[in-house]
Amino acid sequence: EKRSNGVADVSKNDQEVEHQGFDLKSYISEYRGHTKVKRLVFIANKCPSVRLAAFRTAISELKKGRDVQGYTNTVSTARELLQETLGDNWGYDSSWVEAKRRENNERDHTLAAEISKHDDDYIPAQAKRRDYIKFLQNCGNFRDAQMRVRECADFAHHKNSVEDKLFCRLAEIENLMYKDGSEFRPTMIKLPEIWDPKLKTQFGTKAAVQAKIKAASGIHHLVKGQFENAAHVFKLISFEIDCPEIISKRDVAIYGTLCAMASFRRAQLQSSLLKSGEFKKFMSLVPGLVEMVQNFVQCKFKKAFEHLESMKVDVLLDYYMSKHQKDLYQKIHELAVVQYFVPFSHAKISRMAEAFGVSQNEMENRLVSLIERGAVQARIDNVKKVVIAKDTDLRVETYEKALDIGNQYVRDLRRLLLRMSLQANDFAVTISQKNSGGDSKGPVKAGDMNPL
């Protein structure tokens, strides 16, 4: 048997999260396969209140499949954290492990032999290669599965098989997304213009396939901390998306909304999220999400941040967003302060604190941080506790821009006149062999030269 890469090998997080009202059953029903297991194990490590249910569900799910190493890792972690509380029915089942290991080894050898048998016949050989890739993925052996994908893709490229190329691309997405998506290359593939019934039967609708590729790309940008790029990708995903092995529709809504709030201006939020019929369908799946963005756009920041804070526990229990929660929330708060202050020449810090629902000291600290980084062009009057915008003389700025343009025009004109003068006098530069380091290329005329 090929050794698993361990989809259940989720490291423990020191920061535990309590969420008494968390509906684990409803939440996890939106996923399947290895994504379902890795989310369950992640939640079990993070949330003591649902730890027992999460581990038991993960172990039961693993016993439905072939991932022996993932099962072993999960049971070991569960026993370490829960000890006897886990229960005998969810303990290590050595009989199942041995039986499944034998079954996997037999299947592995059979598929390898069938590929060798049909090696000279493209169609049956590729069919077996695809079966082998799916088998390795089911075993949790994504490393070897990826090696087989590359092999299958080489044959598909040689025969120019659209169907096999598409299969390999989608299989590669699953292989690289099993961990955290950071290794996924967010390059889009050109799908065939004619989506025939055969492709639809095997892969679903064209829109659904495009949505799956975009979802993987969006997750890649998210885990890399590229929130603006992630927002642009998520807001373009079709509502036809159906890939619970990677992401749920609720995830698209939450990921896209929070990334957009951390990077978009209010006008862009209005046009990209609230006025987007397609993305608004996703947002409607999460209670209060539309209202939160509306409050943010309308500068009702206190209400918006109250809802944002109520989402914090859910964000901390999300496999992809947890490690970025602090950075995301900080960017959202800071961008709100920047946009709030734009229309004012000065503002009382106490009034700003009231508008954002924070203490005056916290508001002042945020302003100091933004001013030091140059995000807000202002100064703080510590006596009156007022933030004052730096005066900008628009007339001086306009004259300076006009002078810069004029000076650039003069420089360009002088270069042009010099070139014309060189041409008129048949001026040429001779490149000697000594200076050129090679054979002499002869004289270079001014007409052949680039403008100075």
Coordinates of C-alpha atoms in Angstrom, one line a residue:
E1 CA 0.0 0.0 0.0
K2 CA 1.2 3.5 -0.8
R3 CA 1.6 5.6 2.4
S4 CA -1.0 8.3 2.9
N5 CA 0.0 11.9 3.0
G6 CA -2.4 12.2 5.9
V7 CA -5.3 14.4 5.2
A8 CA -6.1 14.0 8.9
D9 CA -2.7 15.2 10.1
V10 CA -4.0 18.6 11.2
S11 CA -1.7 20.2 13.7
K12 CA -3.2 21.3 17.0
N13 CA -3.8 24.9 17.4
D14 CA -2.9 26.5 20.8
Q15 CA -5.9 28.9 20.5
E16 CA -9.0 27.0 21.4
V17 CA -12.4 28.4 20.5
E18 CA -15.6 27.9 22.4
H19 CA -18.8 27.8 20.3
Q20 CA -21.7 26.3 22.2
G21 CA -24.3 27.0 19.5
F22 CA -22.2 25.5 16.7
D23 CA -24.4 23.2 14.5
L24 CA -21.7 20.7 13.5
K25 CA -24.1 18.3 11.7
S26 CA -25.6 21.0 9.5
Y27 CA -22.2 22.6 8.8
I28 CA -20.3 19.5 7.8
S29 CA -23.1 18.2 5.6
E30 CA -22.0 20.7 2.9
Y31 CA -18.7 18.8 2.3
R32 CA -17.6 15.4 1.3
G33 CA -14.4 13.3 1.0
H34 CA -11.1 14.5 2.3
T35 CA -12.3 18.1 2.7
K36 CA -15.0 16.9 5.1
V37 CA -12.5 14.9 7.2
K38 CA -9.9 17.6 7.4
R39 CA -12.5 20.2 8.4
L40 CA -13.9 17.9 11.1
V41 CA -10.4 17.2 12.5
F42 CA -9.5 20.9 12.4
I43 CA -12.7 21.8 14.3
A44 CA -12.1 18.9 16.8
N45 CA -8.7 20.3 17.6
K46 CA -10.0 23.9 18.0
C47 CA -13.4 23.6 19.7
P48 CA -13.7 21.6 22.9
S49 CA -17.5 21.8 23.0
V50 CA -17.9 19.8 19.7
R51 CA -14.6 17.8 19.9
L52 CA -16.2 14.5 20.7
A53 CA -18.8 14.7 18.0
A54 CA -16.3 16.0 15.4
F55 CA -13.8 13.2 16.1
R56 CA -16.4 10.5 16.0
T57 CA -17.9 11.8 12.8
A58 CA -14.4 12.0 11.2
I59 CA -13.5 8.5 12.2
S60 CA -16.8 7.1 10.9
E61 CA -16.3 9.0 7.6
L62 CA -12.8 7.6 7.2
K63 CA -14.0 4.0 7.7
K64 CA -16.2 4.4 4.7
G65 CA -13.2 5.0 2.5
R66 CA -9.6 3.7 1.9
D67 CA -7.4 6.2 3.7
V68 CA -5.8 3.9 6.3
Q69 CA -3.1 6.3 7.3
G70 CA -5.6 9.1 7.7
Y71 CA -7.8 6.9 9.9
T72 CA -4.8 5.9 12.1
N73 CA -3.7 9.5 12.5
T74 CA -7.2 10.7 13.4
V75 CA -7.8 7.9 16.0
S76 CA -4.4 8.6 17.6
T77 CA -5.1 12.3 17.9
A78 CA -8.6 11.7 19.2
R79 CA -7.3 9.2 21.9
E80 CA -4.7 11.7 22.9
L81 CA -7.3 14.5 23.5
L82 CA -10.3 12.5 24.6
Q83 CA -8.8 9.3 26.0
E84 CA -11.6 7.0 27.2
T85 CA -14.3 9.5 26.4
L86 CA -13.9 8.7 22.7
G87 CA -15.6 5.3 23.2
D88 CA -14.7 1.8 22.1
N89 CA -16.7 2.0 18.9
W90 CA -14.4 4.8 17.7
G91 CA -11.2 3.4 18.9
Y92 CA -8.5 1.8 16.8
D93 CA -9.9 -1.0 14.7
S94 CA -6.9 -3.2 13.8
S95 CA -9.1 -5.7 11.9
W96 CA -10.4 -3.0 9.6
V97 CA -6.9 -1.6 9.1
E98 CA -5.4 -4.9 8.1
A99 CA -8.4 -5.8 5.8
K100 CA -8.4 -2.4 4.1
R101 CA -4.6 -2.5 3.8
R102 CA -4.7 -5.9 2.0
E103 CA -7.6 -4.7 -0.2
N104 CA -5.7 -1.5 -1.2
N105 CA -2.5 -3.4 -2.0
E106 CA -4.4 -5.9 -4.2
R107 CA -6.2 -3.0 -6.0
D108 CA -3.0 -1.2 -6.4
H109 CA -1.2 -4.1 -8.1
T110 CA -4.3 -4.9 -10.3
L111 CA -4.5 -1.3 -11.6
A112 CA -0.7 -1.1 -12.2
A113 CA -0.8 -4.4 -14.1
E114 CA -3.8 -3.3 -16.3
I115 CA -2.0 -0.1 -17.2
S116 CA 1.0 -2.1 -18.3
K117 CA -1.1 -4.5 -20.2
H118 CA -2.8 -1.8 -22.3
D119 CA 0.3 0.4 -22.6
D120 CA 0.3 0.4 -26.4
D121 CA -3.4 1.1 -26.6
Y122 CA -4.2 4.8 -25.7
I123 CA -7.9 4.7 -24.8
P124 CA -8.0 1.7 -22.4
A125 CA -4.6 2.7 -20.9
Q126 CA -5.8 6.2 -20.2
A127 CA -9.0 4.9 -18.7
K128 CA -7.0 2.7 -16.3
R129 CA -4.6 5.7 -15.5
R130 CA -7.7 7.7 -14.5
D131 CA -9.0 4.9 -12.3
Y132 CA -5.6 4.6 -10.7
I133 CA -5.5 8.4 -9.9
K134 CA -9.0 8.2 -8.3
F135 CA -7.9 5.2 -6.3
L136 CA -4.8 6.9 -5.0
Q137 CA -6.8 10.0 -4.1
N138 CA -9.3 7.8 -2.2
C139 CA -6.3 6.3 -0.3
G140 CA -5.2 9.8 0.7
N141 CA -2.0 9.3 -1.3
F142 CA -2.0 12.7 -3.1
R143 CA 1.7 12.8 -3.7
D144 CA 1.6 9.7 -5.9
A145 CA -1.7 10.7 -7.4
Q146 CA -0.1 13.9 -8.5
M147 CA 2.8 12.0 -10.2
R148 CA 0.2 9.9 -12.0
V149 CA -1.7 13.0 -13.1
R150 CA 1.5 14.3 -14.7
E151 CA 2.0 11.0 -16.5
C152 CA -1.6 11.0 -17.7
A153 CA -1.4 14.6 -18.8
D154 CA 1.7 13.9 -20.9
F155 CA -0.2 11.2 -22.8
A156 CA -3.2 13.5 -23.1
H157 CA -1.1 16.3 -24.6
H158 CA 0.5 13.9 -27.1
K159 CA -2.9 12.7 -28.3
N160 CA -4.5 16.1 -27.9
S161 CA -7.4 14.6 -25.9
V162 CA -9.6 17.4 -24.5
E163 CA -11.4 15.1 -22.2
D164 CA -8.2 13.7 -20.6
K165 CA -6.6 17.1 -20.3
L166 CA -9.6 18.4 -18.4
F167 CA -9.7 15.4 -16.2
C168 CA -6.0 15.9 -15.3
R169 CA -6.5 19.6 -14.6
L170 CA -9.4 18.9 -12.2
A171 CA -7.6 16.0 -10.6
E172 CA -4.6 18.3 -10.0
I173 CA -6.8 20.8 -8.2
E174 CA -8.0 18.1 -5.8
N175 CA -4.4 16.9 -5.2
L176 CA -3.1 20.3 -4.4
M177 CA -6.1 21.5 -2.4
Y178 CA -6.1 18.6 0.0
K179 CA -3.8 20.5 2.4
D180 CA -4.3 24.2 2.3
G181 CA -4.3 25.3 -1.4
S182 CA -1.0 27.2 -1.1
E183 CA 0.7 24.9 -3.8
F184 CA -2.1 25.4 -6.3
R185 CA -1.1 27.4 -9.4
P186 CA -3.9 29.8 -10.1
T187 CA -3.7 29.6 -13.8
M188 CA -6.9 29.2 -15.7
I189 CA -7.3 26.7 -18.5
K190 CA -9.1 27.3 -21.7
L191 CA -12.1 25.1 -21.7
P192 CA -13.5 23.8 -25.0
E193 CA -16.0 26.2 -26.6
I194 CA -18.3 23.3 -27.5
W195 CA -19.4 21.5 -24.4
D196 CA -20.7 18.3 -25.7
P197 CA -23.0 15.8 -23.8
K198 CA -20.0 13.5 -23.1
L199 CA -18.2 16.3 -21.2
K200 CA -21.3 17.3 -19.4
T201 CA -22.0 13.8 -18.3
Q202 CA -18.5 13.4 -16.9
F203 CA -17.7 16.8 -15.5
G204 CA -21.0 18.7 -15.2
T205 CA -21.9 22.0 -16.8
K206 CA -19.2 24.2 -18.2
A207 CA -20.2 27.0 -15.7
A208 CA -19.8 24.5 -12.8
V209 CA -16.3 23.5 -14.0
Q210 CA -15.2 27.1 -14.4
A211 CA -16.6 27.8 -10.9
K212 CA -14.6 25.0 -9.4
I213 CA -11.3 26.2 -11.0
K214 CA -12.1 29.8 -9.8
A215 CA -12.8 28.5 -6.3
A216 CA -9.5 26.8 -6.1
S217 CA -7.8 30.0 -7.3
G218 CA -9.7 32.1 -4.8
I219 CA -8.6 29.8 -1.9
H220 CA -5.0 30.0 -3.1
H221 CA -5.0 33.8 -2.9
L222 CA -6.8 33.7 0.4
V223 CA -4.2 31.4 2.1
K224 CA -1.5 33.5 0.6
G225 CA -3.0 36.6 2.3
Q226 CA -3.8 38.2 -1.1
F227 CA -7.2 39.4 0.0
E228 CA -8.0 41.7 -2.9
N229 CA -7.1 39.1 -5.5
A230 CA -9.2 36.5 -3.6
A231 CA -12.2 38.9 -3.6
H232 CA -12.0 39.5 -7.3
V233 CA -12.0 35.8 -8.0
F234 CA -14.8 34.8 -5.5
K235 CA -17.2 37.5 -6.8
L236 CA -17.0 36.0 -10.3
I237 CA -17.9 32.5 -9.3
S238 CA -21.1 31.1 -10.8
F239 CA -23.9 30.0 -8.4
E240 CA -23.9 26.8 -10.4
I241 CA -20.8 25.7 -8.4
D242 CA -21.1 22.2 -7.0
C243 CA -17.8 21.0 -5.6
P244 CA -18.3 19.9 -1.9
E245 CA -14.9 18.2 -2.2
I246 CA -13.4 21.7 -2.1
I247 CA -15.8 24.4 -1.0
S248 CA -19.4 25.1 -0.1
K249 CA -21.6 28.0 -1.4
R250 CA -21.6 29.5 2.1
D251 CA -17.8 29.5 2.0
V252 CA -17.9 31.4 -1.3
A253 CA -20.2 34.0 0.3
I254 CA -18.1 34.5 3.5
Y255 CA -14.7 34.3 1.9
G256 CA -15.6 36.7 -0.9
T257 CA -17.4 39.2 1.4
L258 CA -14.7 39.5 4.1
C259 CA -11.9 39.7 1.5
A260 CA -13.8 42.4 -0.3
M261 CA -14.4 44.4 2.9
A262 CA -10.7 44.2 3.6
S263 CA -9.7 45.6 0.2
F264 CA -12.5 47.4 -1.6
R265 CA -13.8 50.9 -1.3
R266 CA -17.4 51.4 -0.3
A267 CA -18.5 52.2 -3.9
Q268 CA -16.8 49.1 -5.2
L269 CA -18.5 47.0 -2.5
Q270 CA -21.8 48.4 -3.6
S271 CA -21.2 47.6 -7.3
S272 CA -19.4 44.3 -6.9
L273 CA -21.4 42.7 -4.1
L274 CA -24.7 44.3 -3.4
K275 CA -25.6 45.0 -7.0
S276 CA -24.2 41.7 -8.3
G277 CA -27.1 39.4 -8.7
E278 CA -24.9 36.3 -8.9
F279 CA -22.8 36.9 -5.8
K280 CA -25.8 38.2 -3.8
K281 CA -27.3 34.8 -4.2
F282 CA -24.3 33.4 -2.3
M283 CA -24.6 36.2 0.3
S284 CA -28.3 35.4 0.9
L285 CA -27.3 31.9 2.2
V286 CA -25.6 33.4 5.2
P287 CA -28.0 35.3 7.6
G288 CA -27.1 38.9 8.1
L289 CA -24.3 39.0 5.5
V290 CA -26.1 41.4 3.1
E291 CA -27.2 43.7 6.0
M292 CA -23.6 43.8 7.3
V293 CA -22.2 45.0 3.9
Q294 CA -25.1 47.5 3.5
N295 CA -24.3 49.0 6.9
F296 CA -20.6 49.2 6.0
V297 CA -21.4 50.9 2.7
Q298 CA -23.8 53.4 4.5
C299 CA -21.1 54.2 7.1
K300 CA -23.1 52.5 9.9
F301 CA -19.9 51.0 11.1
K302 CA -21.0 50.2 14.6
K303 CA -23.8 47.9 13.4
A304 CA -21.5 46.4 10.7
F305 CA -18.7 45.6 13.2
E306 CA -21.2 44.1 15.7
H307 CA -22.2 41.6 13.1
L308 CA -18.6 41.1 12.0
E309 CA -17.7 40.3 15.6
S310 CA -20.5 37.8 15.9
M311 CA -19.0 36.0 12.9
K312 CA -15.5 35.8 14.6
V313 CA -16.0 32.3 16.1
D314 CA -17.2 30.8 12.8
V315 CA -14.2 32.4 11.0
L316 CA -11.8 31.0 13.6
L317 CA -13.3 27.5 13.1
D318 CA -12.8 27.7 9.3
Y319 CA -10.0 25.6 7.9
Y320 CA -8.7 28.3 5.5
M321 CA -9.7 31.6 7.2
S322 CA -8.6 30.9 10.8
K323 CA -5.0 31.9 10.5
H324 CA -6.0 35.1 8.6
Q325 CA -8.8 36.2 11.0
K326 CA -6.7 38.8 12.9
D327 CA -5.2 40.3 9.7
L328 CA -8.5 40.4 7.9
Y329 CA -10.4 42.0 10.7
Q330 CA -7.6 44.6 11.2
K331 CA -7.7 45.5 7.5
I332 CA -11.5 45.9 7.5
H333 CA -11.4 48.2 10.5
E334 CA -8.5 50.3 9.2
L335 CA -10.1 50.7 5.8
A336 CA -13.3 51.8 7.4
V337 CA -11.5 54.5 9.4
V338 CA -9.7 55.7 6.3
Q339 CA -12.9 56.0 4.3
Y340 CA -14.8 57.6 7.2
F341 CA -12.3 60.4 7.5
V342 CA -12.0 61.3 3.8
P343 CA -14.8 63.9 3.6
F344 CA -13.7 65.8 6.8
S345 CA -11.1 68.4 7.5
H346 CA -11.2 67.5 11.2
A347 CA -13.1 65.2 13.4
K348 CA -13.4 64.6 17.2
I349 CA -11.9 61.3 18.2
S350 CA -14.7 60.8 20.7
R351 CA -17.3 61.0 18.0
M352 CA -15.3 58.6 15.8
A353 CA -15.0 56.2 18.6
E354 CA -18.8 56.3 19.1
A355 CA -19.4 55.7 15.4
F356 CA -17.1 52.6 15.4
G357 CA -18.3 51.3 18.8
V358 CA -14.8 51.3 20.4
S359 CA -13.2 53.2 23.3
Q360 CA -11.6 56.6 22.7
N361 CA -8.1 55.3 23.5
E362 CA -8.5 52.4 21.0
M363 CA -9.7 54.8 18.4
E364 CA -6.7 57.1 19.0
N365 CA -4.3 54.2 18.8
R366 CA -5.8 53.1 15.4
L367 CA -5.5 56.7 14.1
V368 CA -1.8 56.9 15.2
S369 CA -1.0 53.6 13.5
L370 CA -2.7 54.8 10.2
I371 CA -1.0 58.2 10.3
E372 CA 2.4 56.7 10.9
R373 CA 1.9 54.4 7.9
G374 CA 0.7 57.2 5.7
A375 CA -2.8 55.7 5.2
V376 CA -4.4 58.8 6.7
Q377 CA -3.0 62.3 5.9
A378 CA -3.7 64.0 9.2
R379 CA -2.3 65.0 12.6
I380 CA -3.8 64.6 16.1
D381 CA -4.3 67.5 18.5
N382 CA -3.7 65.7 21.8
V383 CA -5.1 68.7 23.8
K384 CA -8.5 69.0 22.0
K385 CA -8.5 65.3 21.0
V386 CA -9.2 66.1 17.4
V387 CA -7.8 64.6 14.3
I388 CA -7.0 67.3 11.7
A389 CA -6.5 66.6 8.0
K390 CA -3.3 68.0 6.5
D391 CA -4.0 71.1 4.3
T392 CA -3.6 70.4 0.6
D393 CA -3.4 73.4 -1.8
L394 CA -5.0 72.0 -4.9
R395 CA -3.9 75.1 -7.0
V396 CA -0.2 74.4 -6.1
E397 CA -0.6 70.7 -6.9
T398 CA -2.1 71.6 -10.3
Y399 CA 0.7 74.0 -11.2
E400 CA 3.3 71.5 -10.2
K401 CA 1.7 68.8 -12.4
A402 CA 1.6 71.2 -15.3
L403 CA 5.2 72.2 -14.9
D404 CA 6.3 68.5 -14.7
I405 CA 4.4 67.8 -18.0
G406 CA 6.0 70.9 -19.6
N407 CA 9.5 69.9 -18.6
Q408 CA 9.0 66.4 -19.9
Y409 CA 7.8 67.8 -23.2
V410 CA 10.9 70.0 -23.5
R411 CA 13.2 67.0 -22.7
D412 CA 11.5 64.8 -25.4
L413 CA 11.7 67.7 -27.9
R414 CA 15.4 68.2 -27.3
R415 CA 16.1 64.5 -27.8
L416 CA 14.2 64.5 -31.1
L417 CA 16.0 67.6 -32.4
L418 CA 19.4 66.1 -31.5
R419 CA 18.5 62.9 -33.4
M420 CA 17.4 64.9 -36.5
S421 CA 20.7 66.9 -36.3
L422 CA 22.8 63.7 -36.2
Q423 CA 20.9 62.3 -39.2
A424 CA 21.3 65.5 -41.2
N425 CA 25.0 65.5 -40.7
D426 CA 25.3 61.8 -41.6
F427 CA 26.8 61.1 -38.1
A428 CA 27.8 57.5 -37.4
V429 CA 29.5 55.6 -34.6
T430 CA 32.1 52.9 -35.4
I431 CA 32.1 49.9 -33.0
S432 CA 35.7 48.6 -32.9
Q433 CA 36.4 44.9 -32.5
K434 CA 38.4 45.7 -29.3
N435 CA 35.6 47.5 -27.6
S436 CA 32.8 45.2 -28.8
G437 CA 34.5 42.0 -27.7
G438 CA 33.8 40.3 -31.0
D439 CA 33.7 40.9 -34.7
S440 CA 33.3 44.5 -35.8
K441 CA 29.8 45.2 -36.9
G442 CA 30.9 48.3 -38.9
P443 CA 29.5 51.8 -38.5
V444 CA 26.1 52.5 -37.0
K445 CA 24.3 55.4 -38.6
A446 CA 22.2 57.8 -36.6
G447 CA 19.1 56.7 -38.5
D448 CA 19.6 53.2 -37.2
M449 CA 19.9 54.3 -33.6
N450 CA 17.2 54.7 -31.0
P451 CA 16.4 58.2 -29.9
L452 CA 18.7 59.3 -27.1

